XYZ file of C-alpha atoms in Angstrom:
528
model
C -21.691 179.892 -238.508
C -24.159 180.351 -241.277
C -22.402 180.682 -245.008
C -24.191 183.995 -245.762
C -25.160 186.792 -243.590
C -26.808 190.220 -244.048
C -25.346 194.099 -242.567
C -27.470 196.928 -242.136
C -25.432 200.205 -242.202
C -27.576 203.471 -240.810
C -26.460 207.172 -241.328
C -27.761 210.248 -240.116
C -25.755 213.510 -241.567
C -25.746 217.218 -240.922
C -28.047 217.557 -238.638
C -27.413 220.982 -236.929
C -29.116 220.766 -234.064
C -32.618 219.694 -235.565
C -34.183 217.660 -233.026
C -37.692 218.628 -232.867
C -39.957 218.310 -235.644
C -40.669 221.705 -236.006
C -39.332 225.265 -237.783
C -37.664 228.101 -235.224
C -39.106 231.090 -237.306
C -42.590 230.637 -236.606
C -42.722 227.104 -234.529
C -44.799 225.241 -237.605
C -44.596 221.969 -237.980
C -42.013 220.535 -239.488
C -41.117 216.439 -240.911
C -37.110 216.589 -239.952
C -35.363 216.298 -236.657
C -33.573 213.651 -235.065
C -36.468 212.730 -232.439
C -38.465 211.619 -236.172
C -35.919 209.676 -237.319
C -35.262 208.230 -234.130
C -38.681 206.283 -234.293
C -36.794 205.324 -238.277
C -33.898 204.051 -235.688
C -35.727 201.855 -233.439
C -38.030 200.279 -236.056
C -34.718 199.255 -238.270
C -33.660 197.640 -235.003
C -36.368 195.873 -234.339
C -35.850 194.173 -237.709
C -33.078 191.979 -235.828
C -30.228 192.543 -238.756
C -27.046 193.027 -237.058
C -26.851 197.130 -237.366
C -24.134 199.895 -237.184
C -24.948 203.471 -236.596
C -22.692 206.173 -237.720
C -23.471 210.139 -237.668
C -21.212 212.111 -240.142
C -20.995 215.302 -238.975
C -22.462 219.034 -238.431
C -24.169 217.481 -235.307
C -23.733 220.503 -232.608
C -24.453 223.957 -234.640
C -27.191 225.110 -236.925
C -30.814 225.689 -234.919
C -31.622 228.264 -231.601
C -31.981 224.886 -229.824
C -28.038 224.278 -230.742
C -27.552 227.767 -230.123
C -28.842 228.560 -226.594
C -26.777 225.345 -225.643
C -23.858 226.779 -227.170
C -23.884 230.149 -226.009
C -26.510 230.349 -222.793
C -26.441 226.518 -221.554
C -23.105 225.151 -221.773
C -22.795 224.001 -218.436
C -25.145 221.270 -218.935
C -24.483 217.980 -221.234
C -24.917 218.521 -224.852
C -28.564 217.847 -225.873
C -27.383 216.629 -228.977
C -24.941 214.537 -227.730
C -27.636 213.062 -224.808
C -29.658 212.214 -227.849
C -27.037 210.000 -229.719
C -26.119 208.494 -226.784
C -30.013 207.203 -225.823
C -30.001 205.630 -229.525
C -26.343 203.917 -229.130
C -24.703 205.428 -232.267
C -21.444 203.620 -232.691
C -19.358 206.118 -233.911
C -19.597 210.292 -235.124
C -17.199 211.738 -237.807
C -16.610 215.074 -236.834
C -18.260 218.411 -239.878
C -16.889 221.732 -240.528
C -19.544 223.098 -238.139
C -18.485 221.289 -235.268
C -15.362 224.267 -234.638
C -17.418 226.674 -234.923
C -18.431 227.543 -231.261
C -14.697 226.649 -230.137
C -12.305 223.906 -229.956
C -13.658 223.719 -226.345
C -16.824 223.382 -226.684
C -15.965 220.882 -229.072
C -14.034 218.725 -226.576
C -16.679 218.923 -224.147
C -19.112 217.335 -226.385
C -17.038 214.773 -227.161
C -15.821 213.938 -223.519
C -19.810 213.491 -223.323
C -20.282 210.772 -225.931
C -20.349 207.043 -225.278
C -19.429 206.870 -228.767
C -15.959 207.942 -230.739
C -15.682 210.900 -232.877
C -13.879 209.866 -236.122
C -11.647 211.973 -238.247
C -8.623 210.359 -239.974
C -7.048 213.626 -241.819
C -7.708 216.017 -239.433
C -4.428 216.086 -237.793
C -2.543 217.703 -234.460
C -0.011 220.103 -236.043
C 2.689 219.490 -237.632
C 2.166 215.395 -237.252
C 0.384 212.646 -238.884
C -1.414 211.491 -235.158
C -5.153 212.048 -235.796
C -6.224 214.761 -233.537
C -9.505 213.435 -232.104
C -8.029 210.094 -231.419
C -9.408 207.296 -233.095
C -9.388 207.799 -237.039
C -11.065 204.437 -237.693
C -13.802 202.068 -235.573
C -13.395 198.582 -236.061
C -16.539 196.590 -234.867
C -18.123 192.784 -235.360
C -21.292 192.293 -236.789
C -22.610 189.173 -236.808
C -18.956 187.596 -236.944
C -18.441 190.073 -239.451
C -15.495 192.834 -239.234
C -16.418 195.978 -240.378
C -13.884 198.888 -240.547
C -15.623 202.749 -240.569
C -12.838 204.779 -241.467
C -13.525 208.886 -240.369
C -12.997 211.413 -243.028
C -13.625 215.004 -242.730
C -13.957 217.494 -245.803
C -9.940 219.429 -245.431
C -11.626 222.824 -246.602
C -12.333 224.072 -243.251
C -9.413 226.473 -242.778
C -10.843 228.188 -246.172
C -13.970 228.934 -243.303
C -13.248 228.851 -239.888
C -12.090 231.191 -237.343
C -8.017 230.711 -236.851
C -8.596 230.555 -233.153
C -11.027 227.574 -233.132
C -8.939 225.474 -235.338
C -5.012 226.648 -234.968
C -3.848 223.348 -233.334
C -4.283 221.195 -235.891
C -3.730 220.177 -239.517
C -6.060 219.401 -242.064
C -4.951 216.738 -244.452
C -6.273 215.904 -247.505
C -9.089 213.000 -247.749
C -8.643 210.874 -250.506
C -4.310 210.912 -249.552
C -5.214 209.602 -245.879
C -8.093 207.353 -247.026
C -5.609 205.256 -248.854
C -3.396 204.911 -245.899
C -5.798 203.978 -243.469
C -7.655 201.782 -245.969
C -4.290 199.847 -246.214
C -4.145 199.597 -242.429
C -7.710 198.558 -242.114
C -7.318 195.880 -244.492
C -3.659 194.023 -243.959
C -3.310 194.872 -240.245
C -6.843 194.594 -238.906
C -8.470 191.984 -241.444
C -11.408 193.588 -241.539
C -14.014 192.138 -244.078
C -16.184 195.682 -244.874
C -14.698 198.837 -245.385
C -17.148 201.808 -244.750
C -15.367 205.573 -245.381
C -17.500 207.996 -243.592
C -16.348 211.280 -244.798
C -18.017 214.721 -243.648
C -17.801 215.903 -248.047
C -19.832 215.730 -250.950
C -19.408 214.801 -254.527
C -17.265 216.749 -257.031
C -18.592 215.323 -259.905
C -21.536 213.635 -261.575
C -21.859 210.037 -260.494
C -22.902 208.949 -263.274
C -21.042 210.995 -265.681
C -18.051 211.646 -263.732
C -18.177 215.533 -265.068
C -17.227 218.323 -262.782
C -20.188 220.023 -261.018
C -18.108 222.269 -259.282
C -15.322 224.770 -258.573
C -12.107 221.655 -258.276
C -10.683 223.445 -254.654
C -10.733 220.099 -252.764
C -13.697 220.977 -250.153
C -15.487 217.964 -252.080
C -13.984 215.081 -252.783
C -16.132 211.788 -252.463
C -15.833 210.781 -256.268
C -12.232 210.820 -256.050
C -12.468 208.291 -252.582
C -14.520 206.126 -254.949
C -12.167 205.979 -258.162
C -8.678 205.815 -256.380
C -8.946 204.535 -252.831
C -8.862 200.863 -253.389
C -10.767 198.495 -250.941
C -13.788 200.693 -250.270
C -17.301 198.993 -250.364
C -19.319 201.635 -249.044
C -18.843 205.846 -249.120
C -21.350 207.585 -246.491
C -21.324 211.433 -247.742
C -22.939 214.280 -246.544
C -21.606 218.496 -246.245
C -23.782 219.069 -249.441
C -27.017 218.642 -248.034
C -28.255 215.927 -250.729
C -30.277 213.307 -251.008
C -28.343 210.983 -252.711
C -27.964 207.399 -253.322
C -25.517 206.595 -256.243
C -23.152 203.689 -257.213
C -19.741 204.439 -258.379
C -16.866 202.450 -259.549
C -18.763 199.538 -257.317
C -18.336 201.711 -254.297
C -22.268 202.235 -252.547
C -22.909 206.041 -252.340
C -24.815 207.392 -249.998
C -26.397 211.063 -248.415
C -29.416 211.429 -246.624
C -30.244 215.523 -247.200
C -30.015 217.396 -243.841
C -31.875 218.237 -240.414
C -33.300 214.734 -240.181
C -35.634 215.167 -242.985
C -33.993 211.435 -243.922
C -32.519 208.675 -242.760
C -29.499 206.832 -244.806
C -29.704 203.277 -245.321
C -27.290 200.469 -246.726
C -28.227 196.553 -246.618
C -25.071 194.020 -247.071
C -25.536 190.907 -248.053
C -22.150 188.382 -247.373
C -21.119 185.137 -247.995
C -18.717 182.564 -246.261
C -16.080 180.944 -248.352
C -14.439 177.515 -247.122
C -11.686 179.320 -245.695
C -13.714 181.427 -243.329
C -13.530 184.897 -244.901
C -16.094 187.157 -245.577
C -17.037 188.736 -248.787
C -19.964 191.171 -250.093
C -21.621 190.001 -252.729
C -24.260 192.832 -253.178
C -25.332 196.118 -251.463
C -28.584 198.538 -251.777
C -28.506 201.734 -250.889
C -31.953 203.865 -250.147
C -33.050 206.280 -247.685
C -35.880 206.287 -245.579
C -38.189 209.982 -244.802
C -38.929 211.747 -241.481
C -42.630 212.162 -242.636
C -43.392 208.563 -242.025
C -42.450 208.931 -238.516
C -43.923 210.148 -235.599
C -41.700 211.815 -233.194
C -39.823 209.016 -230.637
C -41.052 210.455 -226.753
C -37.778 209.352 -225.443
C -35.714 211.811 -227.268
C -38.577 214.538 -227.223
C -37.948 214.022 -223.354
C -34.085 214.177 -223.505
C -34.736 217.867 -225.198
C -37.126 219.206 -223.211
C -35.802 221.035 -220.876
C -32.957 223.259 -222.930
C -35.953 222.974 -226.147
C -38.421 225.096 -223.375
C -35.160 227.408 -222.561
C -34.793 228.055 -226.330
C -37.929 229.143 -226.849
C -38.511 231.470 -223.743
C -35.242 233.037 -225.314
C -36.760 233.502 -228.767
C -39.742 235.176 -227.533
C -37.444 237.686 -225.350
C -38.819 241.164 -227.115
C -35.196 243.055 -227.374
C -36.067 246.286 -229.322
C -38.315 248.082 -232.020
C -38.464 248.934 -235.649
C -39.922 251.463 -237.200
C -40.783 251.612 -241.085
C -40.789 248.101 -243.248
C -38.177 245.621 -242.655
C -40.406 242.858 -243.740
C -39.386 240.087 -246.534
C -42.230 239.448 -248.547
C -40.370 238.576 -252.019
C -37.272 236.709 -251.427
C -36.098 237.580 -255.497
C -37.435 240.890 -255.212
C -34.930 241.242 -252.028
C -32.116 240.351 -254.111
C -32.820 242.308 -257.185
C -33.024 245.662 -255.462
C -31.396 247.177 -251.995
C -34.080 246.238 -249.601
C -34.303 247.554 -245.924
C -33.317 244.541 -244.037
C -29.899 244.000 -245.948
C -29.063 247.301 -245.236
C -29.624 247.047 -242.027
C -27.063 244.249 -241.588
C -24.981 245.433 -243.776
C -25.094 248.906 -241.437
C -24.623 246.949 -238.167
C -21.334 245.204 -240.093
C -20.074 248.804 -241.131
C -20.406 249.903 -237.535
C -18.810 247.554 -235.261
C -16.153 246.967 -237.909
C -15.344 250.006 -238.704
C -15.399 249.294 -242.410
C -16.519 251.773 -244.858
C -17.666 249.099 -247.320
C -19.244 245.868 -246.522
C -21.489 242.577 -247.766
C -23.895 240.390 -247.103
C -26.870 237.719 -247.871
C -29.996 237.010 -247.598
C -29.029 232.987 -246.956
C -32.774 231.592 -246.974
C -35.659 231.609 -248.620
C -37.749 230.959 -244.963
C -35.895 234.568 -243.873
C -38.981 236.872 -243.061
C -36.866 240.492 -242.164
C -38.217 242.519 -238.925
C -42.044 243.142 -237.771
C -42.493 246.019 -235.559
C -40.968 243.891 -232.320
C -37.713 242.310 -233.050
C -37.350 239.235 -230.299
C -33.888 236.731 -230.644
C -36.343 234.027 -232.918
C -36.405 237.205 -235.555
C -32.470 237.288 -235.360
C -31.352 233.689 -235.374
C -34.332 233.216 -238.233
C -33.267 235.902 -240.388
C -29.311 235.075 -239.693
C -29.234 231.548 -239.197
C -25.065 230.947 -239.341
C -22.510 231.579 -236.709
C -20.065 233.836 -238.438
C -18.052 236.419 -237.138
C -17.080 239.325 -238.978
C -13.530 240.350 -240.925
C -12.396 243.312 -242.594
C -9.997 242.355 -245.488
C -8.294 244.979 -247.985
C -8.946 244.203 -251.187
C -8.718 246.115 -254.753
C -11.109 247.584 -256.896
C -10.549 244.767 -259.691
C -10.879 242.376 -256.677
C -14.750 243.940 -255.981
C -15.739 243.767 -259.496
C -14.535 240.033 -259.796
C -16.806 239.561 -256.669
C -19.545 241.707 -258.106
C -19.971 239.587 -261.308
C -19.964 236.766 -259.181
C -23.053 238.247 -257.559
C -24.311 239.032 -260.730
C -24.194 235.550 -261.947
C -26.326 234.380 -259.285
C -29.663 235.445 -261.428
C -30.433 232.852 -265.099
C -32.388 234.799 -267.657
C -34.429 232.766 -269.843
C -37.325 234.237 -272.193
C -37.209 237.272 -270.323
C -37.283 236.110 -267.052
C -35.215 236.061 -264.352
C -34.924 233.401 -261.927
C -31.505 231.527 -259.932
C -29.057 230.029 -261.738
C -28.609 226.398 -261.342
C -24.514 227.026 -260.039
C -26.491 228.816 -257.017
C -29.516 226.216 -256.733
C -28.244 222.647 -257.724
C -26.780 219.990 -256.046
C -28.620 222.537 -253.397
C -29.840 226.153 -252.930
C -26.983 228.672 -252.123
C -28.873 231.909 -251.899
C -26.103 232.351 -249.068
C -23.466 232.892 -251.447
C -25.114 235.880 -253.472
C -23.888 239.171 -251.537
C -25.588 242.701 -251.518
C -22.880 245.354 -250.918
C -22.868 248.943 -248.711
C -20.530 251.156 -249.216
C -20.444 251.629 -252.650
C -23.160 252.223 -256.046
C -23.319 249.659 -258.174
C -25.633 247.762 -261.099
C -26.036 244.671 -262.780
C -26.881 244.424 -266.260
C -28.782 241.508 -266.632
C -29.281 241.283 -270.410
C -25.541 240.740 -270.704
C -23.707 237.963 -270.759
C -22.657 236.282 -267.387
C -19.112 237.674 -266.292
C -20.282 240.985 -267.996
C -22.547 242.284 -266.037
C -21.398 244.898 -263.904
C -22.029 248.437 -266.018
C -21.580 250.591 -263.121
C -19.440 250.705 -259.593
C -18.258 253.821 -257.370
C -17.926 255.001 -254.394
C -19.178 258.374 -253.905
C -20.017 259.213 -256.992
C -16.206 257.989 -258.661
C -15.304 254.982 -259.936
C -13.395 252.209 -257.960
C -9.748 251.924 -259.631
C -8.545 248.844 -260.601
C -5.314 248.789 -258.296
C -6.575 250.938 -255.510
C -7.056 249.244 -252.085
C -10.275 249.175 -250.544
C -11.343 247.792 -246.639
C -14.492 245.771 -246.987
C -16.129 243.761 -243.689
C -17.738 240.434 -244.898
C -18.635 237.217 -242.998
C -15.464 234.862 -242.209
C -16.851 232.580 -244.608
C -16.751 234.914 -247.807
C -13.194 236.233 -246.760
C -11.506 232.989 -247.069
C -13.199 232.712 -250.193
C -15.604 230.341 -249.439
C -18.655 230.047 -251.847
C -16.133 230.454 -255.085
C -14.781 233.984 -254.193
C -11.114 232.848 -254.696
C -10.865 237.029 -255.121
C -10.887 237.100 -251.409
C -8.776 234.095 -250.280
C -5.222 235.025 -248.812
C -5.972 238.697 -248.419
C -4.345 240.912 -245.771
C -6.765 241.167 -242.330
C -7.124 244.721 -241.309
C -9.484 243.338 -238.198
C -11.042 240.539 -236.783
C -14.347 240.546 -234.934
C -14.494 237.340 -233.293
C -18.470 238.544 -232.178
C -21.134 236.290 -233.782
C -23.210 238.423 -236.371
C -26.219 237.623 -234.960
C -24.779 239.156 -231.345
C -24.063 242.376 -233.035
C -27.148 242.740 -233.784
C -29.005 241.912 -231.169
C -26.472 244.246 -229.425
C -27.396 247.081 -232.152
C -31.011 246.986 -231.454
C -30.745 246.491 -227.360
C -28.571 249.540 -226.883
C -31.175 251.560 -229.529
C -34.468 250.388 -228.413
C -36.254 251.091 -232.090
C -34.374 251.101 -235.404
C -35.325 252.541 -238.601
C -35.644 251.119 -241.932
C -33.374 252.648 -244.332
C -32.511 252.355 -247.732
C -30.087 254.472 -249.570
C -30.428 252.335 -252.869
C -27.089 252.557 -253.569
C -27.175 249.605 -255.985
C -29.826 248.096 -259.033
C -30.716 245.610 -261.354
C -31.726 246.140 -264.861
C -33.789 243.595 -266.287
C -33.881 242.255 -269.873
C -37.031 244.089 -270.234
C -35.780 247.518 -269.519
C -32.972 247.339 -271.847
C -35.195 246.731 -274.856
């Protein structure tokens, strides 16, 4: 046996359902997907370095093409899941977004896989037995033994629906890594240990300060400064592209929807005694846009990528006025016709006489005069279902200042504040509200902001209760809104948004842009 040796470690991360190199909302070409950096695959193969693959998570939900599989074309294999398969990943970790079509579907994906699904922390109830399975994979490179422990980000009961998840436990990461670790270690000898963990960083890498809300959903720089034994920390959830060292643990998070592909090299040597140890590692990631798109997994999609997209052209209904997006800012500085409109469908098939929303992208283009399913699933591009949650006035003007803080003001002008744009953009967690008249000061300080808010003309008490409908994620407090977290259900609508309002424009034929401007900004320069 040779007395040194190199590993290549390759990771592909939340890639919601991105397989084709191209954008649902208007079919333009696109450098991401998973049939790009499958061609990134194949050539670091043909290298000859002994090679792990590992996927960390958010594989199964985020495009139509995941969609339509989800909800229209379940009874065939999961595309996603065929794709992995043709490139012989080794091992998946299972992501938040995995639950949220169903424990079921779920299941069924990973019955499908010629590979294990990981997850150490994520638990059957009320034990310590890993739910999926297998919490670790334990594979020879090369003569080599790596360990890839599975970690999954313990947040997810903060977002999911009850139902999908109410079987197990979720654990918390950094506790379980150090068990497992242990076990990895002493009782299989391994001579790598890889955590693969479906979270992001908490803090600076190279400062080590805080960069967020402390609630637990992140918490990779605490694997790296108090799990012992660690030599390399695949991340992902935060959509980064990151490639960090820390406390001599490798970092590493290659962004989202395939745009890149994460890469860690290993170099080992031998000692007399036969074991293995690493003596240096390099981190880097490698882009979709050098790629052309790999034929074989174009081919694997075809036929369910050709049933999504006779779906998204399906006309379904009519609008009449403007429900166009032209100015993403301008959309969130002043009630605009297309957030009322979701905000009105919410109000109606909750029942809810106050309710909130977001516009969650920047791509999000509102309603022409035809409305097809593409218009939907581009403008509301998450699966959430809908709950109503009673709340108190204080509680809606901790939220509203919240909102309010999503806008910076610097020399007059107003852009997004780096809390709602940095490590990535979170336009998603900015809400516009129905139900009630409100305005944001914007020459005030953050967290005093909010100079008006009624309903119907009087002003919200501070200790009244009030029923407001918002998105399952907001009303577990997800997106810092601890205001909402814990708060007494008045209804559940277990309907995906996007349904409703397909549903809402199908049983109308032609809808009409409103706006009641029932809310305002006031910029620095109208205050002076």
């Amino acid at each position: 046996m040779p007395a040194t040796t190199k590993l290549v470690l390759l990771e592909t991360s939340d890639l919601h359902g991105a397989v084709m190199p191209l954008r649902y909302a208007d079919n333009a070409k696109a450098e991401l997907g998973l049939a790009k950096i499958a061609s990134l695959i194949r050539q670091e193969r043909s290298k000859g370095l002994p090679l792990l693959l590992v996927d960390n998570g958010d594989l199964i939900q985020g495009t139509p093409f995941a969609y339509y599989h989800a909800r229209m074309g379940q009874m065939s294999p999961n595309p996603m899941v065929e794709c992995l398969n043709a490139l012989s990943y080794d091992a998946a970790v299972i992501g938040n977004h995995e639950f949220n079509y169903g424990l079921p579907f779920l299941q069924k994906a990973i019955r499908e896989s010629s590979f294990p699904w990981l997850s150490a922390n994520l638990v059957r109830k009320g034990t310590q037995e890993p739910f999926f399975g297998q919490p670790y994979l334990v594979k020879e490179l090369a003569g080599v033994k790596v360990g890839v422990l599975g970690l999954t980000t313990w947040y997810i009961p903060n977002w999911e629906n009850p139902a999908h998840i109410r079987e197990l436990d979720f654990l918390d990461a950094v506790d379980t890594a150090r068990r497992w670790v242990r076990i990895l270690r002493e009782e299989q000898d391994v001579d790598v240990v890889v955590l693969s963990y479906h979270g992001g960083l908490e803090r600076d890498p190279e400062t080590g300060e805080l960069t967020e809300v402390e609630t637990g959903e992140n918490q990779g720089y605490r694997l790296c400064m108090e799990v012992e034994g660690v030599d390399v920390l695949l991340t992902g959830h935060q959509h980064r592209e990151l490639v960090a060292e820390i406390n001599g643990v490798t970092v590493i998070q290659p962004g989202s929807a395939g745009k890149l592909l994460g890469k860690v090299t290993l170099e080992l040597s031998r000692s007399d005694s036969g074991r293995w140890t690493v003596t240096s590692k390099r981190g880097e990631w490698i882009a979709a846009e050098s790629a052309e798109a790999d034929p074989g997994i174009a081919e694997l999609a075809a036929a369910c990528e050709a049933e999504t997209q006779r779906w998204l052209d399906t006309p379904i209904g009519r609008t009449t006025g403007d429900m166009r997006i032209t100015d993403p800012m301008q959309a969130r500085l002043s009630d605009h016709p297309m957030i009322e409109f979701i905000n009105r469908v919410q109000m109606e098939a909750s029942g809810a006489p106050i309710s909130n929303t977001a516009l969650f992208d920047n791509s999000a283009k509102g309603f022409g005069e035809y409305v097809t399913m593409r218009d939907i699933v581009s403008n509301y591009i998450y699966p959430n279902t809908l709950k109503v949650i009673r709340v108190s006035g204080q509680d809606i003007r901790d939220a509203l200042e919240v909102n309010a803080s999503y806008f910076h003001v610097e020399n007059g002008e107003v852009g997004v504040s780096p809390a709602f744009s940095n490590p990535k953009p979170q336009h998603y967690n900015y809400d516009m509200w129905e139900g009630i008249e409100y305005e944001f000061d914007l020459s005030r300080p953050v967290g005093q902001r909010v100079v008006k808010l009624t309903q119907d003309g009087k002003p919200l008490h501070p200790d009244a209760s009030y029923d407001v409908v918002m998105n399952n994620y907001r009303a577990g407090g997800g997106g810092n809104y601890p205001m909402f977290k814990g708060k007494p259900v008045v209804k559940d609508i277990p309907t995906d948004v996007s349904e409703l309002m397909a549903n809402y424009i199908l049983e109308r034929g032609t809808v009409e842009a409103s706006l009641n401007r029932n809310w305002r900004t006031v910029l620095p320069a109208e205050t002076r």
